[in-house]
Coordinates of C-alpha atoms in Angstrom, one line a residue:
Chain A
M133 CA -51.3 98.8 -38.7
D134 CA -48.1 100.1 -39.9
L135 CA -49.2 103.6 -39.0
S136 CA -50.1 102.7 -35.6
Q137 CA -47.0 101.2 -34.6
A138 CA -45.0 104.2 -36.2
S139 CA -47.1 106.7 -34.3
A140 CA -46.3 105.1 -30.8
L141 CA -42.5 105.1 -31.7
A142 CA -42.7 108.5 -33.3
F143 CA -44.4 110.2 -30.2
Y144 CA -41.9 108.2 -27.9
I145 CA -39.0 109.8 -29.8
L146 CA -40.4 113.3 -30.2
S147 CA -41.8 113.3 -26.8
T148 CA -39.8 116.4 -25.6
L149 CA -41.2 118.4 -28.4
F150 CA -44.9 117.8 -27.2
A151 CA -44.7 117.7 -23.4
N152 CA -42.8 118.6 -20.5
S153 CA -44.2 116.1 -18.2
F154 CA -43.2 112.4 -17.9
V155 CA -46.5 111.4 -16.9
I156 CA -48.1 112.6 -20.4
I157 CA -45.5 111.0 -22.3
F158 CA -45.5 107.7 -20.3
V159 CA -49.4 107.6 -20.6
I160 CA -49.7 108.8 -24.3
T161 CA -47.0 106.3 -25.4
V162 CA -48.5 103.4 -23.7
V163 CA -51.8 104.1 -24.7
L164 CA -50.7 104.3 -28.4
A165 CA -48.9 101.1 -28.0
A166 CA -51.8 99.5 -26.6
L167 CA -54.1 100.6 -29.1
D168 CA -51.4 99.4 -31.9
F169 CA -51.4 96.2 -30.2
W170 CA -55.1 95.8 -30.6
V171 CA -55.3 97.0 -34.1
V172 CA -52.4 94.6 -35.3
K173 CA -54.1 91.8 -33.5
N174 CA -57.5 92.2 -34.6
V175 CA -57.7 94.3 -37.8
S176 CA -54.4 94.0 -39.5
G177 CA -53.8 90.3 -38.8
R178 CA -57.3 89.6 -40.2
I179 CA -56.8 91.7 -43.3
L180 CA -53.1 91.2 -44.3
V181 CA -52.5 87.6 -43.5
G182 CA -55.8 86.1 -42.4
L183 CA -54.8 85.1 -38.9
R184 CA -56.2 85.6 -35.7
W185 CA -55.5 84.3 -32.2
W186 CA -56.8 84.8 -28.8
N187 CA -56.8 82.9 -25.4
E188 CA -59.8 81.1 -23.6
I189 CA -60.5 79.3 -20.6
N190 CA -62.4 76.2 -20.6
E191 CA -65.0 74.4 -18.4
Q192 CA -62.1 72.6 -16.5
G193 CA -60.1 75.9 -16.0
E194 CA -57.3 75.4 -18.4
S195 CA -56.3 77.8 -20.7
I196 CA -56.5 77.1 -24.5
W197 CA -55.0 79.1 -27.2
R198 CA -57.3 79.4 -30.1
F199 CA -56.1 80.2 -33.5
E200 CA -58.2 81.0 -36.5
C201 CA -56.9 81.3 -40.1
L202 CA -58.8 81.5 -43.3
D203 CA -59.3 78.4 -45.4
Q204 CA -57.4 77.3 -48.5
E205 CA -58.9 79.5 -51.2
S206 CA -58.7 82.9 -49.3
L207 CA -55.3 82.2 -48.0
A208 CA -54.0 81.6 -51.5
R209 CA -55.6 85.0 -52.4
I210 CA -53.4 86.7 -49.8
N211 CA -51.1 89.2 -51.3
Q212 CA -47.6 88.1 -51.0
K213 CA -46.5 91.9 -50.4
D214 CA -49.1 92.4 -47.8
S215 CA -48.0 89.3 -45.8
M216 CA -44.1 90.4 -46.2
L217 CA -45.2 93.9 -44.9
F218 CA -47.1 92.6 -41.9
W219 CA -44.4 90.4 -40.6
W220 CA -41.5 92.8 -41.3
T221 CA -43.3 95.6 -39.6
L222 CA -44.0 93.0 -36.6
Y223 CA -40.5 92.3 -36.2
L224 CA -39.2 95.8 -36.8
N225 CA -41.4 97.2 -34.3
A226 CA -40.2 94.9 -31.7
V227 CA -36.5 95.4 -32.4
A228 CA -36.9 99.3 -32.4
W229 CA -38.3 99.2 -29.0
G230 CA -35.6 96.9 -27.7
I231 CA -32.9 99.4 -29.0
F232 CA -34.7 102.2 -27.2
G233 CA -34.6 99.8 -24.1
I234 CA -30.8 99.5 -24.4
F235 CA -30.5 103.4 -25.0
S236 CA -32.5 104.0 -21.8
M237 CA -30.5 101.2 -19.9
V238 CA -27.3 102.9 -20.8
R239 CA -28.4 106.4 -19.8
L240 CA -29.6 105.1 -16.6
E241 CA -33.2 106.4 -16.9
V242 CA -35.4 104.1 -15.2
D243 CA -38.6 105.9 -16.0
Y244 CA -38.3 105.7 -19.6
L245 CA -37.2 101.9 -19.3
L246 CA -40.5 101.4 -17.7
V247 CA -42.3 102.7 -20.8
V248 CA -40.0 100.7 -23.2
A249 CA -40.6 97.6 -21.3
V250 CA -44.4 97.8 -21.5
C251 CA -44.2 98.5 -25.4
F252 CA -41.6 95.7 -25.8
S253 CA -43.8 93.3 -24.1
L254 CA -46.8 94.1 -26.2
A255 CA -44.7 93.9 -29.5
I256 CA -43.4 90.5 -28.2
A257 CA -46.8 89.0 -27.4
N258 CA -48.1 89.9 -30.8
I259 CA -45.2 88.1 -32.4
I260 CA -45.5 85.1 -30.3
G261 CA -49.3 84.8 -30.8
F262 CA -49.0 85.3 -34.7
T263 CA -46.1 82.9 -35.0
K264 CA -48.2 80.2 -33.2
C265 CA -51.1 80.7 -35.3
R266 CA -49.1 80.7 -38.4
K267 CA -47.4 77.4 -37.4
D268 CA -50.9 76.2 -36.5
A269 CA -52.4 77.1 -39.6
R270 CA -49.7 75.3 -41.6
N271 CA -50.2 72.2 -39.7
K272 CA -54.0 72.4 -40.3
I273 CA -53.5 72.9 -43.9
Q274 CA -51.2 69.9 -44.0
A275 CA -53.8 67.6 -42.2
F276 CA -56.4 69.0 -44.3
A277 CA -54.7 68.5 -47.5
S278 CA -53.8 64.7 -46.7
R279 CA -57.4 64.2 -45.5
T280 CA -58.8 65.6 -48.9
I281 CA -56.4 63.4 -50.8
A282 CA -57.3 60.5 -48.7
S283 CA -61.2 61.3 -49.0
R284 CA -60.9 62.1 -52.8
F285 CA -59.0 58.8 -53.3
S286 CA -61.7 56.9 -51.5
S287 CA -64.5 58.7 -53.2
T288 CA -63.0 57.8 -56.5
L289 CA -62.4 54.4 -55.8
Q290 CA -66.2 54.2 -54.7
S291 CA -67.2 55.7 -57.8
A292 CA -65.2 53.2 -59.9
F293 CA -66.5 50.5 -58.0
S294 CA -70.1 51.6 -58.7
L295 CA -69.4 52.0 -62.2
V296 CA -68.3 48.5 -62.6
Chain B
M629 CA -72.8 41.6 -12.9
S630 CA -73.5 44.5 -10.5
N631 CA -71.5 46.6 -13.2
S632 CA -74.1 46.3 -15.7
H633 CA -75.1 49.8 -15.3
S634 CA -71.9 51.2 -16.2
D635 CA -71.4 49.1 -19.2
T636 CA -73.4 51.8 -20.8
V637 CA -71.1 54.6 -22.3
P638 CA -71.2 57.4 -20.0
L639 CA -71.9 60.5 -22.0
H640 CA -70.3 63.1 -19.7
P641 CA -70.2 63.1 -16.1
S642 CA -72.4 66.3 -15.6
S643 CA -75.8 67.0 -15.3
Q644 CA -75.9 69.2 -18.5
S645 CA -75.7 66.3 -21.1
D646 CA -77.4 68.0 -23.9
I647 CA -75.1 70.9 -23.7
D648 CA -72.1 68.9 -23.5
E649 CA -73.0 66.9 -26.3
I650 CA -73.4 69.9 -28.1
E651 CA -70.1 71.0 -27.0
N652 CA -68.5 67.7 -27.7
L653 CA -69.8 67.8 -31.1
I654 CA -68.3 71.3 -31.7
N655 CA -65.1 70.3 -30.4
A656 CA -64.9 67.0 -32.6
S657 CA -65.6 69.1 -35.5
V658 CA -62.8 71.5 -34.6
Q659 CA -60.5 68.6 -34.4
S660 CA -61.4 67.0 -37.7
G661 CA -62.7 70.2 -39.6
P662 CA -60.6 71.8 -42.1
A663 CA -58.5 74.9 -41.8
T664 CA -60.9 77.1 -39.8
V665 CA -61.0 76.8 -36.1
L666 CA -64.6 77.1 -34.5
P667 CA -64.3 78.3 -31.0
A668 CA -66.0 75.8 -28.8
R669 CA -68.1 77.9 -26.7
P670 CA -71.1 76.5 -25.0
P671 CA -74.3 78.2 -26.2
S672 CA -75.3 79.8 -22.9
P673 CA -73.9 83.2 -22.5
P674 CA -75.9 85.9 -24.2
R675 CA -72.9 87.7 -25.4
A676 CA -72.1 88.4 -29.0
S677 CA -69.2 86.0 -28.7
I678 CA -66.3 85.0 -30.9
P679 CA -68.5 83.3 -33.7
V680 CA -69.5 86.8 -34.5
S681 CA -66.3 87.9 -35.9
S682 CA -65.1 84.6 -37.3
T683 CA -68.1 84.5 -39.8
P684 CA -65.9 85.8 -42.5
F685 CA -64.0 82.7 -42.3
I686 CA -67.0 80.4 -42.0
Q687 CA -68.8 82.2 -44.9
S688 CA -65.8 81.6 -47.2
Q689 CA -66.0 78.0 -46.4
I690 CA -69.5 77.2 -47.4
P691 CA -68.8 77.6 -51.2
P692 CA -66.1 74.8 -51.2
P693 CA -66.9 71.6 -53.5
P694 CA -69.1 68.7 -52.2
P695 CA -66.4 66.3 -50.9
Q696 CA -66.4 68.3 -47.9
S697 CA -70.2 68.5 -48.1
S698 CA -70.4 65.9 -44.9
S699 CA -68.0 67.9 -42.7
S700 CA -69.5 71.3 -43.8
N701 CA -73.0 70.0 -43.1
Q702 CA -71.9 68.9 -39.7
K703 CA -70.4 72.3 -39.2
V704 CA -73.2 74.5 -40.3
P705 CA -76.1 73.2 -38.0
T706 CA -73.7 73.3 -35.1
V707 CA -72.6 76.9 -35.8
A708 CA -76.4 77.7 -36.2
A709 CA -76.9 75.9 -32.6
A710 CA -74.0 78.0 -31.2
P711 CA -74.9 81.6 -30.4
P712 CA -76.3 82.4 -33.8
P713 CA -74.4 85.2 -35.4
P714 CA -76.9 87.8 -36.3
P715 CA -77.8 88.1 -40.2
P716 CA -76.2 91.5 -40.8
Y717 CA -72.9 90.5 -39.8
V718 CA -73.1 87.6 -42.3
G719 CA -73.8 90.0 -45.2
N720 CA -71.0 92.3 -44.3
S721 CA -68.6 89.7 -43.8
S722 CA -69.2 87.9 -47.0
S723 CA -68.6 91.3 -48.8
I724 CA -65.2 91.1 -47.2
A725 CA -64.5 87.7 -48.2
A726 CA -65.7 88.1 -51.7
T727 CA -63.7 91.1 -52.6
G728 CA -60.3 89.9 -51.2
F729 CA -58.0 92.1 -49.4
G730 CA -58.8 95.4 -51.2
P731 CA -62.1 96.4 -49.7
A732 CA -63.0 100.0 -49.3
P733 CA -62.5 101.3 -45.7
N734 CA -66.0 101.6 -45.0
T735 CA -66.7 98.1 -45.3
L736 CA -64.2 97.3 -43.1
T737 CA -65.2 99.6 -40.2
E738 CA -68.3 97.7 -39.5
P739 CA -66.6 94.5 -38.3
V740 CA -63.9 96.5 -36.6
W741 CA -66.7 98.3 -34.6
D742 CA -68.3 95.1 -34.0
T743 CA -65.0 93.8 -32.5
V744 CA -64.7 96.9 -30.4
K745 CA -68.1 96.8 -29.1
R746 CA -67.3 93.2 -28.2
D747 CA -64.3 94.1 -26.3
L748 CA -66.0 96.8 -24.6
S749 CA -68.9 94.8 -23.5
R750 CA -66.6 92.2 -22.3
I751 CA -64.8 94.7 -20.1
V752 CA -68.0 95.8 -18.5
S753 CA -69.3 92.4 -18.0
N754 CA -66.1 91.2 -16.2
L755 CA -66.1 94.2 -14.2
K756 CA -69.7 93.6 -13.1
L757 CA -68.8 90.2 -12.3
V758 CA -65.8 90.9 -10.1
V759 CA -66.9 93.9 -8.2
F760 CA -70.4 93.7 -7.8
P761 CA -72.4 90.8 -5.9
N762 CA -73.6 88.1 -8.3
P763 CA -74.8 84.7 -8.1
Y764 CA -71.4 83.3 -9.8
R765 CA -69.1 84.2 -6.9
E766 CA -69.0 80.9 -5.4
D767 CA -67.7 79.4 -8.5
P768 CA -64.8 81.8 -9.5
G769 CA -63.6 79.6 -12.2
K770 CA -66.6 80.1 -14.2
A771 CA -67.0 83.8 -13.4
L772 CA -63.7 85.5 -14.9
R773 CA -63.4 83.1 -17.8
D774 CA -63.1 85.7 -20.3
W775 CA -60.3 87.5 -19.0
D776 CA -59.0 90.5 -20.6
L777 CA -56.5 92.7 -19.7
W778 CA -57.8 96.2 -21.1
G779 CA -59.8 96.8 -17.9
P780 CA -57.0 96.3 -15.7
F781 CA -55.0 98.6 -18.0
F782 CA -57.4 101.3 -17.9
F783 CA -57.8 101.1 -14.2
I784 CA -54.3 101.1 -13.2
V785 CA -53.4 104.1 -15.6
F786 CA -56.4 105.9 -14.1
L787 CA -55.3 105.1 -10.5
G788 CA -51.9 106.5 -11.3
L789 CA -53.1 109.5 -13.1
T790 CA -55.3 110.2 -10.2
L791 CA -52.7 110.1 -7.7
S792 CA -50.4 112.1 -9.9
W793 CA -53.0 114.7 -9.9
S794 CA -53.4 114.7 -6.6
A795 CA -49.8 115.3 -5.8
S796 CA -48.5 118.8 -5.6
V797 CA -44.7 118.0 -6.3
K798 CA -43.0 115.1 -7.9
K799 CA -45.9 114.3 -10.1
S800 CA -43.9 112.0 -12.2
E801 CA -42.3 110.1 -9.6
V802 CA -45.8 109.5 -8.0
F803 CA -47.1 108.1 -11.2
A804 CA -44.3 105.8 -12.2
V805 CA -44.2 104.3 -8.6
A806 CA -48.0 103.9 -8.8
F807 CA -47.8 102.3 -12.1
A808 CA -44.9 100.0 -11.1
L809 CA -46.1 99.1 -7.9
L810 CA -49.5 97.9 -9.2
A811 CA -48.0 96.1 -12.1
A812 CA -45.2 94.5 -10.5
G813 CA -47.7 93.8 -7.4
A814 CA -50.0 92.0 -9.5
V815 CA -47.4 89.7 -11.0
I816 CA -45.8 88.7 -7.7
L817 CA -49.3 88.1 -6.2
T818 CA -50.0 85.8 -9.0
L819 CA -46.7 84.1 -8.7
N820 CA -47.3 83.8 -5.1
V821 CA -50.5 81.9 -5.4
L822 CA -48.7 79.8 -8.2
L823 CA -46.0 78.9 -6.0
L824 CA -48.4 78.0 -3.1
G825 CA -49.4 75.3 -5.1
G826 CA -52.7 77.1 -6.4
H827 CA -54.5 76.5 -9.4
I828 CA -55.1 79.7 -11.4
I829 CA -54.1 80.8 -14.7
F830 CA -51.5 83.5 -14.8
F831 CA -53.5 85.9 -16.9
Q832 CA -56.8 85.1 -15.4
S833 CA -55.3 86.2 -12.0
L834 CA -53.7 89.2 -13.4
S835 CA -56.9 90.4 -14.8
L836 CA -58.7 89.7 -11.5
L837 CA -56.3 91.8 -9.5
G838 CA -56.6 94.6 -11.9
Y839 CA -60.4 94.7 -11.8
C840 CA -60.5 94.7 -8.1
L841 CA -58.7 98.1 -8.3
F842 CA -61.8 99.5 -9.4
P843 CA -63.1 100.6 -5.9
L844 CA -59.8 102.1 -5.1
D845 CA -60.0 104.0 -8.3
I846 CA -63.2 105.5 -7.1
G847 CA -61.8 106.1 -3.7
A848 CA -58.8 107.9 -5.2
L849 CA -61.2 110.1 -7.2
I850 CA -63.2 111.1 -4.3
C851 CA -60.1 111.8 -2.2
M852 CA -58.7 113.9 -5.1
L853 CA -62.1 116.0 -5.1
K854 CA -62.4 116.3 -1.4
D855 CA -59.3 117.0 0.6
N856 CA -60.3 116.3 4.2
V857 CA -58.3 113.9 6.1
I858 CA -61.0 112.4 7.9
V859 CA -63.0 112.0 4.7
K860 CA -60.2 110.3 2.9
I861 CA -59.7 107.9 5.7
V862 CA -63.2 106.8 5.8
V863 CA -63.6 106.6 2.2
V864 CA -60.0 104.6 1.7
S865 CA -61.2 102.1 4.4
V866 CA -64.5 101.5 2.7
T867 CA -63.0 101.2 -0.7
L868 CA -60.3 98.9 0.5
A869 CA -62.9 96.6 2.2
W870 CA -64.7 96.4 -0.9
S871 CA -61.6 95.6 -3.0
S872 CA -60.7 93.0 -0.5
W873 CA -64.1 91.3 -0.7
A874 CA -64.0 91.4 -4.4
A875 CA -60.8 89.7 -4.5
Y876 CA -61.3 87.2 -1.7
P877 CA -63.5 84.4 -3.5
F878 CA -61.2 84.0 -6.4
M879 CA -58.0 83.7 -4.4
S880 CA -59.3 81.6 -1.7
S881 CA -60.6 79.0 -4.0
A882 CA -57.5 78.8 -6.0
V883 CA -55.3 77.5 -3.2
N884 CA -55.3 74.7 -0.6
P885 CA -57.6 75.7 2.3
R886 CA -54.7 75.3 4.8
R887 CA -52.9 77.9 2.8
K888 CA -55.8 80.5 2.2
A889 CA -54.5 83.1 4.5
L890 CA -50.9 83.0 2.9
A891 CA -52.6 83.8 -0.3
L892 CA -54.9 86.4 0.8
Y893 CA -52.7 88.3 3.2
P894 CA -50.3 89.8 0.4
V895 CA -53.3 90.9 -1.6
F896 CA -54.7 92.9 1.2
L897 CA -51.4 94.1 2.1
M898 CA -50.9 95.4 -1.5
Y899 CA -54.3 97.1 -1.4
V900 CA -53.6 98.6 2.1
S901 CA -50.5 100.2 0.8
V902 CA -52.2 101.7 -2.2
G903 CA -54.6 102.8 0.2
F904 CA -51.9 104.6 2.4
L905 CA -50.7 106.2 -0.9
I906 CA -54.1 107.6 -1.5
I907 CA -54.5 108.9 2.0
A908 CA -50.8 110.4 2.0
I909 CA -50.8 112.1 -1.1
N910 CA -51.4 116.0 -0.6

């Protein structure tokens, strides 16, 4: 999670120590960034904050974003520190790639700009997906809470009337 | 009067009314259910699909108290009706839900492995749907429904690597040019279709164009191994025709019939230019 993002960044920084050829640097960095994207999306999102998002296309050919979150009890059990760690590393990752992008633009290295652009877009995609998912989860919890209150209220009313 | 037949509530304007009823039920429970979302997937495809990995969430929902019993009863049978998650998954994922978020790594690897397997099988099935002849080609919207970008990513990188290996000088530039050309080309082609008023989803089209590179990948590999010009020309033309044939139904069905050529010509052009790259590398 944190480690995979750090490995992509670290490889990019230390790349000249490892390989002379740009091709190898490009491929390994992008592969690491793609693996990290997958790990964050599927594994650490599920473990640390209990969120998952993906996209589907339905019968009519429209694309739907699907969001999944844990239910109320498990959400309450999420460690606050884990959640902080998750979101902070997500944002820091994007910011770091953004800074590298600025560096390579300043140095006019278009090749490296390509690498950074790919990694940056992957980071942004994850951020957008998880933010949407979290908002959706909050809405659902609110709706669920209001519906539960309403249903409990009506069931207490019913039990009160049946007692009488 | 004459409309008495249409007074009955139309179930769904399709012939598969049972499956659509079940799907509507799933959709209704999705909209009315509590915090978990069930993917509304019709129970036809024989894939280990999303419900498999969402079992942690469903499992933790079953213990909650009786006031929800009506909604959970509604949900549990529909979950069973949807592609049923195989029992071992339920067992493993309940251990994750039960132990909270400090599970030992070995209980975590199993569901992750399932996710990996699912993604890999999706790549393979998408590839087969796009590149090889199959009965779904007439209905492209249904064929590449499970788009994913991993397949195209692998194919583009592989093509770039192959071209780079074949090149004797300027390897880095060749790779960067190939990658940028293919990626930007896919994006521009998709925008082209969208701007022509076509109905296609951005990522679905990117995914499609990436999968259609598979024949060119094979061609580039053969050209790398066998350095004869005649062989190269023959191989590249064959794989080029194969790629264009693979991309044709999806692109042509997405746009207005009068603009079919406008949408297809740039695709063909891009594949021709990649073909020239393959031939010209030495």
